[in-house]
Amino acid sequence: MRLQLMTWPEVERYLARTPAILVPIGSTEQHGPSGLIGTDALTAEGLALGAATVAGAVVAPTLAIGMAQHHLGFPGSASLRPSTLVAVVRDLVVSMAATGFRQFLFVNGHGGNIAPLRTAFAEIYADTSFAGRAGALRCELFNWFESRALGPIVRELYGAAEGSHATPSEVALAAYYHRGQLRDVVLEPATAPGGHDFQDAADYRRRYPDGRMGSNPALAREEHGARIHDAVVADLLEAYHALIAA
Amino acid sequence: MRLQLMTWPEVERYLARTPAILVPIGSTEQHGPSGLIGTDALTAEGLALGAATVAGAVVAPTLAIGMAQHHLGFPGSASLRPSTLVAVVRDLVVSMAATGFRQFLFVNGHGGNIAPLRTAFAEIYADTSFAGRAGALRCELFNWFESRALGPIVRELYGAAEGSHATPSEVALAAYYHRGQLRDVVLEPATAPGGHDFQDAADYRRRYPDGRMGSNPALAREEHGARIHDAVVADLLEAYHALIAA
Amino acid sequence: MRLQLMTWPEVERYLARTPAILVPIGSTEQHGPSGLIGTDALTAEGLALGAATVAGAVVAPTLAIGMAQHHLGFPGSASLRPSTLVAVVRDLVVSMAATGFRQFLFVNGHGGNIAPLRTAFAEIYADTSFAGRAGALRCELFNWFESRALGPIVRELYGAAEGSHATPSEVALAAYYHRGQLRDVVLEPATAPGGHDFQDAADYRRRYPDGRMGSNPALAREEHGARIHDAVVADLLEAYHALIAA
Amino acid sequence: MRLQLMTWPEVERYLARTPAILVPIGSTEQHGPSGLIGTDALTAEGLALGAATVAGAVVAPTLAIGMAQHHLGFPGSASLRPSTLVAVVRDLVVSMAATGFRQFLFVNGHGGNIAPLRTAFAEIYADTSFAGRAGALRCELFNWFESRALGPIVRELYGAAEGSHATPSEVALAAYYHRGQLRDVVLEPATAPGGHDFQDAADYRRRYPDGRMGSNPALAREEHGARIHDAVVADLLEAYHALIAA
Amino acid sequence: MRLQLMTWPEVERYLARTPAILVPIGSTEQHGPSGLIGTDALTAEGLALGAATVAGAVVAPTLAIGMAQHHLGFPGSASLRPSTLVAVVRDLVVSMAATGFRQFLFVNGHGGNIAPLRTAFAEIYADTSFAGRAGALRCELFNWFESRALGPIVRELYGAAEGSHATPSEVALAAYYHRGQLRDVVLEPATAPGGHDFQDAADYRRRYPDGRMGSNPALAREEHGARIHDAVVADLLEAYHALIAA
Amino acid sequence: MRLQLMTWPEVERYLARTPAILVPIGSTEQHGPSGLIGTDALTAEGLALGAATVAGAVVAPTLAIGMAQHHLGFPGSASLRPSTLVAVVRDLVVSMAATGFRQFLFVNGHGGNIAPLRTAFAEIYADTSFAGRAGALRCELFNWFESRALGPIVRELYGAAEGSHATPSEVALAAYYHRGQLRDVVLEPATAPGGHDFQDAADYRRRYPDGRMGSNPALAREEHGARIHDAVVADLLEAYHALIAA
């Protein structure tokens, strides 16, 4: 269930049963010459909705602007400062806690969000720790691209051409949710230069001239996305059930 | 065009022509016993996409969490602190400016966002004003619920039962975008107590027990939404063309 | 009564009766070649003192530095960043609440303060809303230049030459409080270019070269100020009595 | 000259000669059962105007709300958080620097402001130091209550009954500027308990039950204020001339 | 070389050769009934000094207060808020960059610091990314407890009793630097309950009553520390040489 | 006792007796051509440990990065922004208070820290003052270089060549703690130009080209350090006993 399509009495009834929510968070950033700028948000949203449908869980609106300072060398990228993202996550959790939510599972589609998200969780917990009180909130992070079930599929489908940004797996998953969006663009070289190293946006663009990191997204197919979706949703459901049982 | 469904080279070509973007911003908050929690974001998004299709403009991802502290007495509402919303808007504008955007038209669906948005614009402009430099950015605000074309339609369709929160006009517009979502809920009284006065969430709930302010959203019909959409999109297009001509 | 000229036992007795205070807020900014830099603060202060004398109310010290980033292209202008003004208003309200004040009526002389003031009010209310508690504070905003009684007088005295910055009405009101301060300066053109559009300070100065917006302040007379004072004070008293009755 | 009573072309001419300004800063806080709440701001303002008249200098609007957290146990006191006061001073200086001011002499009437003011100066200087650039701003602090010329007068007039808060010297000086404001209140004991030690507002009130620290303000006379004014203004002029010669 | 024991001309000569610095960062937090509160800082410092001696590198003063909100249920723990730690790291890097340092290798002894450190690096890089400029700074993180060479040693010496907080490996390493500090305390149970799961300080103490997580620090010996030191220093040197070659 | 070398049960027993702690705070900044960059932190630490040994008190880890924006013109200097230092001190105090500490004596070795420290104390106290509650914390500041016992010794040993930065007294004290670190550097002139006046780092370096202010640190001897240590520790012990008796 999308929270946006519920009414408050419906949420009230839901909370009496399960004070948990899935929060998709992505980014708005270049994904190479052929990948969609919204990839990280679209995939996080699709997975969260997939899992929620099975589990009868509520899904918050997607946080589509993440921490992507290193992609600002490419048109169409946008970013929050890390400290702003920390504040957003903190406010979201604390304000929803005021209405009865206690357990927050962030379904994350972007590596650059990990540190700010964990920082935000610590900031939230610090409120009660510094005050010498006991809190009741629990925040968990599910990075779908690190999902256990994903590895074998990716190795089978793409091998070393998976790379680490604008990967065929994320491109395929986004294409599964948004059919007909696979671009027919010639990528040169087919597989981009690899590495995980970068500092600011200028440095990133110097190292990875077309935005991709070690990937060949031309390998992506919509039907791959279906398979990835199913596998990752299963992992996500496990994380969700662990959270509400905690 | 949704920015999320573009690639960076496509944005680069777009920017060579028009360094402008529409940014839908809404809220996640109760809309009475029958209205959708996502109403403000869904309507802002629908209108922005409608105008963008006509104008060939780009639409940023929707900022769905707004400033809704006064609605936190109702389950499912969420809010940023005003100061956090200011930071979000500032970062979004400044980061996209780094990639070439110059003109930002915020399409807003929520009254509570107005002051933080205007504060954010001033904060952005203050950067160059305090530094004694000339800036190049331009931010404009289009509050669709204050749209000129809306008034006559609303008066005709709902008269005094429009009210000021969980209004039949916004409920109809959201239902136009999300068919089949009109709830069949008995509202008591049919038209909620009116007024515009509230302080914090406890005060709001005391004054407006079921969340509505002076409205009877049971009057909303999906087909009203179509009419509202067309009228407001026309106004929005005017604002957009004024912006890019500035 | 000016709070500054009271002792704390006198305030204690006052609070037992009325936990309300008037807070004048203005700006320190250019008002064209002939207008006083302090116009917005001096007028807000004069009106607040006028109303307080009638109502037996207390008046806080005037907040004379407002949000005037757009005027920083002219010597003598000063400004807080919007976020700083938000913090100032929040601290003032919260600290005075610690000593017993509950109702705050900001008497504002400057358009640029409106968004930060409303943002600050929301920030104050958010403290209790986010904590799930009920607060007791009430902040209201009275923008004297939007006062109901002002319109007819201005139309009669100045017509279209009122403009929107360095207006004859504000110049006249300031001159009423500070006699002998009307400057005999030749304004070219007599009525300045109009419009309401500006971004940062450089943009403002480019559009409005001598600082005025659409006004001819040479029309101002001290005796106009007396008339404006009386009319606006009556409106302000109404707002004050509504506040303390709330 | 009060900046508030100047026009921007007048400031422009002044700046061509002297890019310096006096900024009075005080506090709004209890001054014992008989002292005025505005004492610190009224005295700072009176001294600054006195010196400015002699020197032909410009005086900024008085910052009347200072850092007075320890006085919040008494009705009518108000305070900024220290960090807010730092931001206010920084914005004031940086924004006025954008219009041409370079030298800022803060005329301070309140001990609690000293640390935040010095912190703000360091924050301002840090902007260029951290950026590896050379700045052009100079901020100085004149605490009138520590003025060299004041000591002998105070010892002669009040001896040990001067104390350190709600002192007869500050009460006399405020009364000199605002005639007829000396209260005829019985103080018990005549000279309040002394000491300089306090933490928060509750602690302060416990130690100093009527707000005074070691003082007998009943000794204050308006004519003392005249004498104090003349002596301190001479010191202040010396500080001003040192600043503009730097 | 410890920066603290150098003079500025000596640093100047060093910078002409290598604009790099090692920055030890730890925490001040409980390490179970027998572990030292300073363990994380003492170990980070010892390793950094060990590597620096070999490499001829400079070592900054140790940042001994880290992000340890979850340990505040135990006496003697201290913590920065995550956002404060971000600011500290940012200021340290930016200020030292003003004097010529370009490469910063943080030698970290505490898991809770990882997210704030990575957030701080992103915040630093965002300064140039948001401004559309190219920066020159490079920050790297070396978490010694994740050092490649450490795993085999730990498995050999402690097996499953290594656990994840108050581990015998960190206790041994601290004891190697501070001889005679191994406490002879009976631990019950010998190996503490395991897990990696906790939210705030109250939650942590409930799950891990004596502070240890899955460890038996009674296994630690000073001579183990020597072996760990040598192995980890070798890894650290590799990281350092990679940094200065970048 | 160094807190870092204690276990949490040991701190628990200590707190049952004395909820007080000594917190050394210094700076990392140039101290002229011959003085150690760590002088301010090393001396603060040495004195705190000296006093603690006598009094049986606990000593926190040294805060070695202070507010030294004005020294950033010299290689090896580092600084926190003043506002960051305020946050650090606040977090340290509030977090340790959560574990039972109530009295904090900051042993300070650097003039530039004074204003931020006092600002931080006020910020901490403001938390309870603004909330209308009574707090229990007490923070005191001991600036060793202003110690009463220091004056006569310095006048005897160094006379006017003590100066005010890179003084022979601080150099001698640091050399007493770190034997063999006195540099044999020719200083020209022997006694540096004096004054106390500076703004930002560029201004400081212009006025004080080699970093010293009015001092001749070549006069420092390790044995002077011993004498200074004993005298200042006696003063510090007095301050400590006054604090725990308060």
GROMACS .gro file of C-alpha atoms in nm, chain A residues 67 69-70 72 79-84 86 90 114-130 133-140 197-203 207 246, chain E residues 67 69-70 72 79-84 86 90 114-130 133-140 197-203 207 246:
model
   92
   67MET     CA    1   2.347   1.249  -0.183
   69GLN     CA    2   2.772   1.537  -0.504
   70HIS     CA    3   3.013   1.337  -0.716
   72LEU     CA    4   2.725   1.700  -1.040
   79SER     CA    5   2.202   1.640  -0.479
   80LEU     CA    6   2.136   1.722  -0.120
   81ARG     CA    7   2.433   1.807   0.092
   82PRO     CA    8   2.501   1.510   0.320
   83SER     CA    9   2.403   1.715   0.624
   84THR     CA   10   2.072   1.807   0.462
   86VAL     CA   11   2.064   1.363   0.751
   90ARG     CA   12   1.566   1.258   1.093
  114ILE     CA   13   2.458   0.489   0.293
  115ALA     CA   14   2.681   0.704   0.511
  116PRO     CA   15   2.427   0.988   0.548
  117LEU     CA   16   2.151   0.736   0.629
  118ARG     CA   17   2.355   0.564   0.898
  119THR     CA   18   2.456   0.905   1.029
  120ALA     CA   19   2.090   1.004   1.045
  121PHE     CA   20   1.997   0.689   1.234
  122ALA     CA   21   2.269   0.765   1.489
  123GLU     CA   22   2.148   1.123   1.516
  124ILE     CA   23   1.796   0.998   1.590
  125TYR     CA   24   1.915   0.751   1.851
  126ALA     CA   25   2.142   1.016   2.003
  127ASP     CA   26   1.835   1.217   2.099
  128THR     CA   27   1.738   0.968   2.365
  129SER     CA   28   2.092   0.855   2.447
  130PHE     CA   29   2.208   1.209   2.525
  133ARG     CA   30   1.606   0.819   2.825
  134ALA     CA   31   1.501   0.500   2.647
  135GLY     CA   32   1.367   0.542   2.295
  136ALA     CA   33   1.133   0.323   2.096
  137LEU     CA   34   1.243   0.378   1.737
  138ARG     CA   35   1.416   0.135   1.510
  139CYS     CA   36   1.563   0.225   1.171
  140GLU     CA   37   1.707  -0.033   0.933
  197ASP     CA   38   3.784   0.586  -0.650
  198PHE     CA   39   3.668   0.945  -0.671
  199GLN     CA   40   3.647   1.264  -0.470
  200ASP     CA   41   3.442   1.554  -0.598
  201ALA     CA   42   3.243   1.596  -0.919
  202ALA     CA   43   3.530   1.724  -1.127
  203ASP     CA   44   3.744   1.434  -1.017
  207ARG     CA   45   3.808   0.945  -1.413
  246ALA     CA   46   1.236  -0.732   1.654
 1051MET     CA   47   3.045   0.908   1.781
 1053GLN     CA   48   2.584   0.752   2.139
 1054HIS     CA   49   2.505   0.384   2.195
 1056LEU     CA   50   2.616   0.637   2.688
 1063SER     CA   51   3.018   1.122   2.244
 1064LEU     CA   52   2.983   1.384   1.982
 1065ARG     CA   53   2.657   1.401   1.797
 1066PRO     CA   54   2.715   1.261   1.448
 1067SER     CA   55   2.657   1.603   1.295
 1068THR     CA   56   2.917   1.756   1.525
 1070VAL     CA   57   3.104   1.577   1.064
 1074ARG     CA   58   3.538   1.909   0.786
 1098ILE     CA   59   3.262   0.527   0.989
 1099ALA     CA   60   2.935   0.678   0.872
 1100PRO     CA   61   3.007   1.026   1.011
 1101LEU     CA   62   3.356   1.020   0.859
 1102ARG     CA   63   3.229   0.923   0.516
 1103THR     CA   64   2.956   1.182   0.549
 1104ALA     CA   65   3.218   1.444   0.633
 1105PHE     CA   66   3.429   1.352   0.331
 1106ALA     CA   67   3.124   1.392   0.108
 1107GLU     CA   68   3.046   1.725   0.274
 1108ILE     CA   69   3.400   1.844   0.198
 1109TYR     CA   70   3.384   1.731  -0.163
 1110ALA     CA   71   3.038   1.883  -0.200
 1111ASP     CA   72   3.187   2.228  -0.145
 1112THR     CA   73   3.358   2.222  -0.482
 1113SER     CA   74   3.099   2.003  -0.655
 1114PHE     CA   75   2.813   2.241  -0.570
 1117ARG     CA   76   3.480   2.398  -0.932
 1118ALA     CA   77   3.754   2.134  -0.918
 1119GLY     CA   78   3.895   2.064  -0.573
 1120ALA     CA   79   4.231   1.926  -0.472
 1121LEU     CA   80   4.160   1.740  -0.151
 1122ARG     CA   81   4.162   1.368  -0.093
 1123CYS     CA   82   4.039   1.199   0.224
 1124GLU     CA   83   4.076   0.828   0.289
 1181ASP     CA   84   2.208  -0.509   1.670
 1182PHE     CA   85   2.132  -0.203   1.877
 1183GLN     CA   86   1.962   0.135   1.859
 1184ASP     CA   87   2.013   0.385   2.137
 1185ALA     CA   88   2.208   0.364   2.461
 1186ALA     CA   89   1.926   0.214   2.664
 1187ASP     CA   90   1.871  -0.051   2.400
 1191ARG     CA   91   2.114  -0.627   2.501
 1230ALA     CA   92   4.726   0.904  -0.610
   0.00000   0.00000   0.00000
